[in-house]
CSV table of C-alpha atoms and ligand atoms in Angstrom, one decimal:
chain,number,residue,atom,x,y,z
E,182,MET,CA,92.5,124.0,83.6
E,183,VAL,CA,90.3,121.0,83.8
E,184,GLN,CA,92.8,117.7,85.0
E,185,LEU,CA,89.6,115.9,85.0
E,186,SER,CA,86.5,115.8,82.6
E,187,ASN,CA,83.1,115.8,84.4
E,188,ASP,CA,82.1,113.1,82.0
E,189,CYS,CA,85.3,111.0,81.7
E,190,PHE,CA,83.2,108.1,83.6
E,191,ALA,CA,79.7,107.4,83.5
E,192,PHE,CA,79.2,106.6,87.5
E,193,GLY,CA,77.6,103.0,87.4
E,194,GLY,CA,77.5,102.7,91.0
E,195,LYS,CA,79.0,99.0,91.2
E,196,LEU,CA,82.0,98.2,92.7
E,197,MET,CA,85.1,99.5,90.6
E,198,THR,CA,88.2,97.4,90.6
E,199,ILE,CA,91.6,98.5,91.5
E,200,ASP,CA,92.5,98.0,87.8
E,201,GLU,CA,89.7,99.8,86.6
E,202,ALA,CA,90.3,102.8,89.2
E,203,LEU,CA,94.1,102.7,87.8
E,204,THR,CA,92.6,102.9,84.1
E,205,LEU,CA,90.4,105.9,84.8
E,206,ILE,CA,93.1,107.5,86.4
E,207,ALA,CA,95.9,106.8,83.9
E,208,THR,CA,93.6,107.8,81.4
E,209,ARG,CA,91.9,111.0,82.3
E,210,VAL,CA,93.6,112.6,85.0
E,211,ARG,CA,95.9,115.3,83.1
E,212,PRO,CA,99.5,116.9,84.6
E,213,VAL,CA,98.6,120.4,85.7
E,214,ALA,CA,100.6,123.5,84.0
E,215,GLY,CA,103.6,125.0,85.3
E,216,GLU,CA,107.3,124.4,85.8
E,217,GLU,CA,110.0,126.0,87.6
E,218,ARG,CA,113.9,125.8,87.4
E,219,LEU,CA,115.7,124.6,90.0
E,220,PRO,CA,119.7,124.4,91.6
E,221,LEU,CA,120.2,120.9,91.9
E,222,LEU,CA,120.2,120.4,95.3
E,223,ASP,CA,116.3,121.3,95.4
E,224,CYS,CA,115.8,118.5,92.7
E,225,ASP,CA,115.3,115.7,94.7
E,226,ASN,CA,112.0,113.9,94.1
E,227,ARG,CA,110.6,116.4,92.0
E,228,ILE,CA,109.5,115.6,88.4
E,229,LEU,CA,111.8,116.0,85.4
E,230,VAL,CA,109.7,118.1,82.7
E,231,SER,CA,111.2,116.6,79.3
E,232,PRO,CA,114.0,114.1,78.8
E,233,LEU,CA,117.7,115.6,79.3
E,234,ARG,CA,120.2,114.7,76.8
E,235,ALA,CA,123.9,114.3,78.0
E,236,PRO,CA,125.5,117.4,76.8
E,237,VAL,CA,128.5,115.3,76.9
E,238,PRO,CA,129.8,111.8,77.4
E,239,LEU,CA,130.6,110.3,80.8
E,240,PRO,CA,133.3,109.5,81.5
E,241,LEU,CA,134.0,113.0,80.0
E,242,PHE,CA,137.5,111.0,78.9
E,243,THR,CA,139.3,107.8,78.9
E,244,ASN,CA,140.7,107.3,82.6
E,245,SER,CA,142.3,104.8,84.8
E,246,ALA,CA,139.9,102.5,86.9
E,247,VAL,CA,142.6,101.7,89.3
E,248,ASP,CA,146.3,102.5,90.8
E,249,GLY,CA,148.7,101.1,88.7
E,250,TYR,CA,150.9,101.2,85.6
E,251,ALA,CA,149.2,101.8,81.8
E,252,LEU,CA,151.0,100.1,78.7
E,253,ARG,CA,149.5,99.7,75.2
E,254,GLY,CA,147.9,96.7,74.4
E,255,ALA,CA,150.2,95.6,71.8
E,256,ASP,CA,153.0,95.6,74.5
E,257,LEU,CA,151.5,93.3,77.1
E,258,PRO,CA,153.1,90.3,78.8
E,259,GLN,CA,151.9,87.1,76.6
E,260,ASP,CA,153.4,84.1,78.3
E,261,GLU,CA,155.2,85.4,81.0
E,262,PRO,CA,156.0,88.4,82.8
E,263,ARG,CA,158.4,91.2,81.2
E,264,SER,CA,160.0,94.1,82.7
E,265,PHE,CA,159.0,98.0,81.3
E,266,PRO,CA,161.1,100.8,82.3
E,267,VAL,CA,158.4,103.4,83.6
E,268,THR,CA,158.7,106.5,82.0
E,269,ALA,CA,156.0,108.7,82.5
E,270,ARG,CA,153.8,109.8,85.7
E,271,VAL,CA,150.2,110.6,85.7
E,272,GLN,CA,148.4,111.5,88.4
E,273,ALA,CA,144.3,112.2,88.5
E,274,GLY,CA,143.4,115.5,87.5
E,275,ALA,CA,147.0,116.0,85.8
E,276,ALA,CA,147.6,116.0,81.3
E,277,ALA,CA,149.1,113.0,80.3
E,278,ASP,CA,151.3,112.6,77.5
E,279,PRO,CA,151.3,110.5,74.7
E,280,ILE,CA,152.8,106.9,76.1
E,281,THR,CA,156.1,105.8,74.3
E,282,PRO,CA,155.7,102.4,72.9
E,283,GLY,CA,157.7,99.3,75.2
E,284,THR,CA,157.0,101.5,78.2
E,285,ALA,CA,155.0,101.5,81.0
E,286,VAL,CA,153.3,105.0,82.7
E,287,ARG,CA,152.7,104.7,86.7
E,288,ILE,CA,149.0,106.3,86.7
E,289,PHE,CA,146.6,106.6,89.3
E,290,THR,CA,142.8,106.2,89.8
E,291,GLY,CA,140.7,108.6,87.4
E,292,ALA,CA,143.8,110.1,85.9
E,293,PRO,CA,143.7,110.5,82.2
E,294,MET,CA,145.0,107.4,79.8
E,295,PRO,CA,147.8,108.7,78.1
E,296,GLN,CA,147.3,108.5,74.5
E,297,GLY,CA,148.1,105.3,73.1
E,298,ALA,CA,147.8,103.4,76.4
E,299,ASP,CA,144.5,101.1,76.4
E,300,THR,CA,145.4,98.4,79.6
E,301,VAL,CA,146.1,99.1,83.5
E,302,PHE,CA,147.6,96.8,85.8
E,303,MET,CA,146.9,97.0,89.2
E,304,GLN,CA,149.7,98.2,91.2
E,305,GLU,CA,149.3,94.8,93.8
E,306,ASP,CA,149.9,92.7,90.8
E,307,VAL,CA,153.0,94.0,89.4
E,308,ARG,CA,156.7,93.9,91.3
E,309,LEU,CA,159.0,97.0,91.4
E,310,GLU,CA,162.4,96.1,90.9
E,311,ALA,CA,165.2,98.0,91.9
E,312,ASP,CA,166.2,100.0,88.6
E,313,GLY,CA,163.1,101.6,89.0
E,314,SER,CA,161.6,99.2,86.2
E,315,VAL,CA,158.2,97.1,86.9
E,316,THR,CA,157.7,93.7,85.7
E,317,LEU,CA,153.9,93.1,84.6
E,318,PRO,CA,152.8,89.4,84.7
E,319,ALA,CA,151.2,87.5,81.6
E,320,GLY,CA,147.2,87.2,81.4
E,321,LEU,CA,146.0,90.5,81.2
E,322,LYS,CA,143.1,91.3,78.6
E,323,PRO,CA,143.6,94.6,76.6
E,324,GLY,CA,141.3,97.1,77.7
E,325,ALA,CA,141.3,95.8,81.4
E,326,ASN,CA,141.0,98.7,84.5
E,327,MET,CA,140.3,101.7,82.2
E,328,ARG,CA,137.2,103.3,81.7
E,329,PRO,CA,136.7,104.6,78.2
E,330,ALA,CA,134.9,108.3,77.3
E,331,GLY,CA,131.3,107.6,77.1
E,332,GLU,CA,130.8,104.1,78.4
E,333,ASP,CA,128.4,105.3,80.8
E,334,ILE,CA,126.4,107.6,78.9
E,335,VAL,CA,127.1,108.6,75.2
E,336,GLN,CA,127.1,111.9,74.2
E,337,GLY,CA,123.5,113.0,73.1
E,338,ALA,CA,121.9,110.0,74.8
E,339,VAL,CA,118.8,110.5,77.1
E,340,ALA,CA,120.5,110.6,80.5
E,341,ILE,CA,117.0,111.1,82.0
E,342,PRO,CA,113.5,110.2,80.5
E,343,GLY,CA,110.9,113.1,80.7
E,344,GLY,CA,108.5,112.7,83.6
E,345,ARG,CA,111.3,110.7,86.0
E,346,ARG,CA,110.9,111.3,89.5
E,347,LEU,CA,114.3,112.2,90.7
E,348,ARG,CA,116.1,110.4,93.0
E,349,PRO,CA,119.4,111.3,94.5
E,350,GLN,CA,121.1,109.2,91.9
E,351,HIS,CA,119.2,111.2,88.9
E,352,VAL,CA,120.6,114.7,90.7
E,353,ALA,CA,123.9,113.5,90.7
E,354,LEU,CA,123.8,112.6,87.1
E,355,ALA,CA,122.7,115.8,86.0
E,356,ALA,CA,125.6,117.1,87.8
E,357,ALA,CA,128.3,114.8,86.4
E,358,LEU,CA,126.9,116.3,83.4
E,359,GLY,CA,128.0,119.4,84.2
E,360,LEU,CA,124.1,121.1,85.0
E,361,THR,CA,123.5,123.2,87.6
E,362,HIS,CA,119.8,123.6,87.3
E,363,LEU,CA,117.0,121.0,86.0
E,364,THR,CA,113.4,122.3,84.8
E,365,LEU,CA,110.8,120.9,86.8
E,366,ARG,CA,107.3,120.3,87.1
E,367,ARG,CA,105.7,122.8,89.7
E,368,ARG,CA,104.6,120.8,92.8
E,369,ILE,CA,100.6,120.3,93.1
E,370,ARG,CA,98.5,122.1,95.9
E,371,VAL,CA,96.8,119.6,97.7
E,372,ALA,CA,93.8,120.3,99.8
E,373,ILE,CA,93.3,118.0,102.8
E,374,PHE,CA,90.2,117.6,105.0
E,375,SER,CA,89.1,115.2,107.6
E,376,THR,CA,85.7,115.2,108.4
E,377,GLY,CA,83.3,113.8,111.5
E,378,ASP,CA,81.8,114.9,114.2
E,379,GLU,CA,83.7,112.7,116.5
E,380,VAL,CA,87.0,114.1,115.3
E,381,VAL,CA,89.2,117.0,117.1
E,382,GLU,CA,92.2,118.1,116.9
E,383,PRO,CA,95.3,116.3,118.8
E,384,GLY,CA,95.5,118.5,121.9
E,385,GLY,CA,92.6,120.2,121.8
E,386,PRO,CA,89.1,119.9,123.9
E,387,ARG,CA,87.5,116.3,123.7
E,388,GLY,CA,84.2,115.1,124.3
E,389,PRO,CA,84.0,112.1,125.9
E,390,ALA,CA,83.1,110.4,122.6
E,391,GLN,CA,85.6,112.2,120.6
E,392,LEU,CA,88.9,111.2,119.1
E,393,PHE,CA,92.0,113.0,117.9
E,394,ASP,CA,92.4,113.1,114.4
E,395,SER,CA,95.0,111.4,113.1
E,396,ASN,CA,94.2,110.6,109.3
E,397,ARG,CA,95.1,114.4,108.4
E,398,PHE,CA,98.2,113.9,109.8
E,399,MET,CA,98.8,110.4,108.1
E,400,LEU,CA,97.7,111.4,104.7
E,401,GLY,CA,99.6,114.9,105.1
E,402,ALA,CA,102.9,112.9,105.5
E,403,MET,CA,102.2,110.8,103.0
E,404,LEU,CA,101.7,113.8,100.6
E,405,GLY,CA,105.0,115.5,101.5
E,406,ARG,CA,106.5,112.3,100.6
E,407,LEU,CA,105.1,112.2,97.1
E,408,ASN,CA,106.4,115.8,97.0
E,409,CYS,CA,102.9,118.0,97.0
E,410,GLU,CA,102.6,121.5,98.6
E,411,VAL,CA,100.1,120.1,101.5
E,412,HIS,CA,97.1,122.7,102.7
E,413,ASP,CA,95.8,121.6,106.0
E,414,LEU,CA,92.1,122.8,105.8
E,415,GLY,CA,91.2,121.5,109.2
E,416,ILE,CA,88.1,119.3,110.3
E,417,LEU,CA,84.8,119.3,108.7
E,418,ARG,CA,81.4,118.4,111.0
E,419,ASP,CA,79.1,115.8,109.3
E,420,ASP,CA,77.0,119.0,108.0
E,421,ARG,CA,76.0,118.6,104.2
E,422,ALA,CA,76.1,122.5,103.8
E,423,ALA,CA,79.4,122.9,105.3
E,424,LEU,CA,80.9,120.5,103.8
E,425,THR,CA,79.8,121.6,100.4
E,426,ALA,CA,80.9,124.9,100.8
E,427,ALA,CA,84.4,123.8,101.7
E,428,LEU,CA,84.9,121.3,99.0
E,429,LYS,CA,83.8,123.8,96.6
E,430,ASP,CA,85.9,126.9,98.0
E,431,ALA,CA,88.8,124.6,98.2
E,432,ALA,CA,88.6,123.0,94.7
E,433,GLY,CA,88.5,126.7,93.4
E,434,THR,CA,92.2,127.3,94.7
E,435,HIS,CA,93.9,123.5,94.3
E,436,ASP,CA,95.0,120.9,92.2
E,437,LEU,CA,93.5,118.4,94.0
E,438,VAL,CA,90.7,117.9,96.9
E,439,LEU,CA,91.5,114.8,99.7
E,440,THR,CA,89.2,114.3,102.4
E,441,SER,CA,89.2,111.4,105.1
E,442,GLY,CA,85.8,109.9,106.7
E,443,GLY,CA,82.0,110.4,105.6
E,444,VAL,CA,82.0,108.4,102.4
E,445,SER,CA,80.0,105.5,103.6
E,446,ALA,CA,76.5,104.9,103.3
E,447,GLY,CA,75.2,105.8,106.5
E,448,GLU,CA,73.0,109.1,106.9
E,449,GLU,CA,75.6,110.9,108.6
E,450,ASP,CA,78.6,110.2,105.6
E,451,HIS,CA,77.7,113.5,103.4
E,452,VAL,CA,80.5,113.3,101.1
E,453,ARG,CA,78.9,111.7,98.4
E,454,ALA,CA,75.9,114.1,98.1
E,455,ALA,CA,78.3,117.2,98.8
E,456,ILE,CA,80.5,116.1,95.5
E,457,GLU,CA,77.2,115.4,93.6
E,458,SER,CA,76.1,118.8,94.6
E,459,VAL,CA,78.9,120.9,93.2
E,460,GLY,CA,80.3,118.3,90.7
E,461,SER,CA,80.1,114.7,90.1
E,462,LEU,CA,81.2,111.7,91.1
E,463,VAL,CA,83.1,109.3,88.9
E,464,LEU,CA,84.1,106.5,91.4
E,465,TRP,CA,82.2,105.4,94.2
E,466,SER,CA,82.7,102.3,95.6
E,467,LEU,CA,86.1,100.0,95.6
E,468,ALA,CA,86.6,96.2,95.1
E,469,ILE,CA,88.9,96.2,98.1
E,470,LYS,CA,89.4,95.5,101.5
E,471,PRO,CA,90.3,98.0,103.7
E,472,GLY,CA,88.6,100.2,102.0
E,473,ARG,CA,85.4,100.1,100.0
E,474,PRO,CA,84.2,103.3,100.6
E,475,VAL,CA,86.2,105.5,98.2
E,476,ALA,CA,84.8,108.4,96.2
E,477,MET,CA,86.4,110.0,93.3
E,478,GLY,CA,85.1,113.1,91.5
E,479,VAL,CA,85.3,116.3,90.0
E,480,ILE,CA,84.8,119.9,91.2
E,481,ALA,CA,84.6,122.6,88.5
E,482,GLY,CA,87.8,120.4,86.8
E,483,THR,CA,89.5,119.8,90.0
E,484,PRO,CA,89.8,116.1,91.2
E,485,PHE,CA,88.4,115.4,94.6
E,486,ILE,CA,89.3,112.2,96.2
E,487,GLY,CA,87.4,110.7,99.5
E,488,LEU,CA,89.0,108.3,101.6
E,489,PRO,CA,87.5,106.3,104.3
E,490,GLY,CA,87.6,107.1,108.0
E,491,ASN,CA,89.2,104.1,109.3
E,492,PRO,CA,92.9,104.7,109.4
E,493,VAL,CA,93.9,101.8,107.5
E,494,ALA,CA,91.5,101.6,104.8
E,495,SER,CA,92.5,105.6,104.3
E,496,PHE,CA,96.4,104.3,104.2
E,497,VAL,CA,95.6,101.4,101.8
E,498,THR,CA,93.1,103.3,99.4
E,499,PHE,CA,95.8,106.1,99.4
E,500,ALA,CA,98.2,103.9,97.7
E,501,HIS,CA,95.8,103.0,95.0
E,502,VAL,CA,94.1,105.9,94.4
E,503,VAL,CA,95.5,108.8,95.5
E,504,ARG,CA,99.0,108.2,95.0
E,505,PRO,CA,98.2,107.5,91.1
E,506,THR,CA,96.2,110.6,90.9
E,507,VAL,CA,98.9,112.5,92.6
E,508,LEU,CA,101.7,111.4,90.0
E,509,ALA,CA,99.3,112.0,87.2
E,510,LEU,CA,98.8,115.6,88.3
E,511,SER,CA,102.5,116.0,89.1
E,512,GLY,CA,103.1,115.0,85.2
E,513,ALA,CA,105.3,112.3,86.5
E,514,ALA,CA,105.4,108.7,84.6
E,515,PRO,CA,103.2,106.2,86.1
E,516,GLU,CA,104.9,104.3,89.0
E,517,PRO,CA,103.0,100.8,89.2
E,518,LEU,CA,103.5,99.6,92.6
E,519,VAL,CA,106.4,96.4,92.6
E,520,GLY,CA,105.3,93.9,94.8
E,521,LEU,CA,108.0,90.8,95.8
E,522,PRO,CA,107.1,87.5,95.9
E,523,LEU,CA,107.5,86.2,99.6
E,524,ARG,CA,106.6,83.1,101.7
E,525,ALA,CA,103.3,83.4,103.8
E,526,ALA,CA,103.7,82.0,107.3
E,527,PHE,CA,100.0,82.4,107.9
E,528,THR,CA,96.6,81.1,107.1
E,529,TYR,CA,93.7,83.7,105.8
E,530,LYS,CA,90.4,83.4,104.4
E,531,LYS,CA,89.1,86.0,102.3
E,532,LYS,CA,85.9,86.2,99.8
E,533,LYS,CA,86.8,86.2,95.8
E,534,GLY,CA,86.0,88.9,93.9
E,535,ARG,CA,87.8,91.9,95.8
E,536,ARG,CA,91.5,92.7,96.5
E,537,GLU,CA,92.5,92.4,100.4
E,538,TYR,CA,95.6,93.7,102.1
E,539,VAL,CA,96.7,92.2,105.3
E,540,ARG,CA,99.4,93.7,107.5
E,541,ALA,CA,102.8,92.1,107.5
E,542,SER,CA,105.9,91.8,109.0
E,543,LEU,CA,109.4,90.2,107.4
E,544,GLN,CA,110.7,87.5,109.6
E,545,ASP,CA,114.2,85.4,108.8
E,546,ALA,CA,112.7,81.9,107.7
E,547,SER,CA,114.9,79.0,109.1
E,548,ASP,CA,116.3,78.6,105.8
E,549,GLY,CA,117.6,81.9,105.3
E,550,SER,CA,115.3,83.4,103.2
E,551,LEU,CA,112.1,85.8,104.4
E,552,GLU,CA,108.8,85.0,105.1
E,553,ALA,CA,106.1,87.0,105.7
E,554,VAL,CA,104.1,87.2,109.4
E,555,LYS,CA,100.8,88.4,109.4
E,556,PHE,CA,99.6,90.9,112.4
E,557,PRO,CA,97.7,89.1,114.6
E,558,ARG,CA,94.8,91.3,114.7
E,559,GLU,CA,92.6,93.0,111.2
E,560,GLY,CA,90.6,95.5,112.8
E,561,ALA,CA,90.6,98.3,110.3
E,562,GLY,CA,91.1,101.2,113.1
E,563,LEU,CA,94.3,99.6,114.4
E,564,LEU,CA,96.9,102.4,113.8
E,565,SER,CA,99.5,99.9,115.4
E,566,SER,CA,98.7,97.2,112.5
E,567,LEU,CA,100.5,99.9,110.2
E,568,ALA,CA,103.0,101.6,112.9
E,569,ASP,CA,104.7,98.0,113.8
E,570,THR,CA,104.8,96.2,110.3
E,571,ASP,CA,107.1,96.4,107.1
E,572,GLY,CA,104.5,96.0,104.4
E,573,ILE,CA,101.2,95.2,102.8
E,574,ILE,CA,100.1,92.0,101.5
E,575,GLU,CA,98.1,91.7,98.5
E,576,LEU,CA,96.2,89.3,98.0
E,577,GLY,CA,94.0,89.1,94.6
E,578,GLU,CA,90.4,89.0,93.3
E,579,ASP,CA,90.7,85.0,92.9
E,580,VAL,CA,92.3,84.3,96.0
E,581,GLU,CA,89.9,82.6,98.7
E,582,ARG,CA,92.6,81.2,100.9
E,583,VAL,CA,96.3,81.6,102.0
E,584,ASN,CA,97.8,78.9,103.1
E,585,PRO,CA,101.5,79.0,104.9
E,586,GLY,CA,104.3,78.5,102.3
E,587,GLN,CA,102.3,79.8,99.8
E,588,THR,CA,103.9,82.6,97.6
E,589,VAL,CA,102.2,86.2,98.3
E,590,ARG,CA,103.1,89.7,97.1
E,591,PHE,CA,104.7,91.9,99.3
E,592,LEU,CA,104.2,96.0,99.1
E,593,ALA,CA,107.0,97.5,101.2
E,594,TYR,CA,105.7,100.7,102.6
E,595,PRO,CA,108.8,102.6,101.2
E,596,ILE,CA,107.6,101.9,97.6
E,597,LEU,CA,103.8,103.0,98.4
E,598,LEU,CA,105.4,106.7,98.3
B,152,LIG,P1,83.6,106.8,108.5
B,152,LIG,O1,84.5,106.9,107.4
B,152,LIG,O2,83.2,108.5,109.0
B,152,LIG,O3,82.3,106.4,108.9
B,152,LIG,O4,84.5,106.6,109.8
B,152,LIG,C1,85.2,105.3,109.9
B,152,LIG,C2,85.9,105.2,110.9
B,152,LIG,O5,87.2,106.1,111.1
B,152,LIG,C3,84.8,105.9,112.5
B,152,LIG,O6,85.4,105.1,113.6
B,152,LIG,C4,85.6,107.3,112.6
B,152,LIG,O7,85.5,107.7,113.7
B,152,LIG,C5,87.1,107.3,112.2
B,152,LIG,N1,87.5,108.2,111.9
B,152,LIG,C6,87.3,109.1,110.6
B,152,LIG,N2,87.9,110.2,110.3
B,152,LIG,C7,89.4,109.8,111.6
B,152,LIG,C8,90.5,110.7,111.6
B,152,LIG,N3,90.3,111.9,110.8
B,152,LIG,N4,91.1,110.2,112.7
B,152,LIG,C9,91.0,109.0,113.1
B,152,LIG,N5,89.9,108.4,112.5
B,152,LIG,C10,89.2,108.7,111.8
B,153,LIG,MG1,81.9,110.0,109.9
């Protein structure tokens, strides 16, 4: 199935803004075909195919929200406390008879409301008398402390929209509605490569100018969090022919091919030429720092994304290009990144016209609010700058300077995945 048409975006060679890239992805990347029906315990973080309508109301029946005494709204004490004989007792799971007017019913949390009763007094608020009656205070409103059937979800209403990436609370909702299985999109198959003559397998033999591959493990873990089926295809040498053959092969058997490294403009950066020889480029450079060189293309209908080799650039561009592509291929509704306004506790200068990301930690400010502290160093190769911070601060294209006290947009790491 063709997820991305070859002519979907005429590559003009200029820097593309993140918003343009997001529009390109949203309009051109289609969900892959295939669904499966899975038991609820396997549904977390998966994508629901179609809207789930509630076959029953929630709650299923009108019940008490507290331990206490139920009575009819018409019998509520008006101006002063009043005593009522306690004529019945209904506990959770038991059936209740209709209430006798002028009496109270001992009731427990989750027990069905006796027919006719609509108000419950909390047991802490009543006085039990020696003769077994109960004295209830004045002032409670009719309908207090009970949960009407359907107050949470009305029968027939959409309980979960189609395309939702399920959280544990959605799984709970499906269970509460009595369902045992859900129909989900199949997981997408993603091939992942590292590139570079200097990159070697962690723990393997290493020459003096070689480094252990870290990107593949970071990107694999990030894809895992997005619930992709990740296929680790190892490290590719800086060799155009080998690269071309490997990418073409991977595209034939995967829904997305992801690489890191080799996308800059140096003579040993062969990814661009490889894509152009077996497919076409739709995106070349993003107006973003870190991360300017990012390649997106199509190989025989399969999307390809080439991220920059520097780990921080790889991480940031994953969030802006790979994440929305994976969600779209997976059939998930778009999940725009939610940035929180936070006070900057640093000074920073940047160039106009590109979006920049600053790694930052959260810190308690003296007035009890939170502020963002910039990681002291800026290199795009510093893994510690990702490991030791809480998120990234996004500085828009128009920003040229950040001063302490200014409000900035903070993207916490958990929301990037
Ligand atoms: P490149 O994008 O190929 O020009 O690489 C930019 C920088 O990232 C170079 O310093 C590379 O050594 C480094 N790099 C490339 N791939 C990886 C990788 N898989 N893990 C860690 N660093 C990498
Ligand atoms: Mg390289």
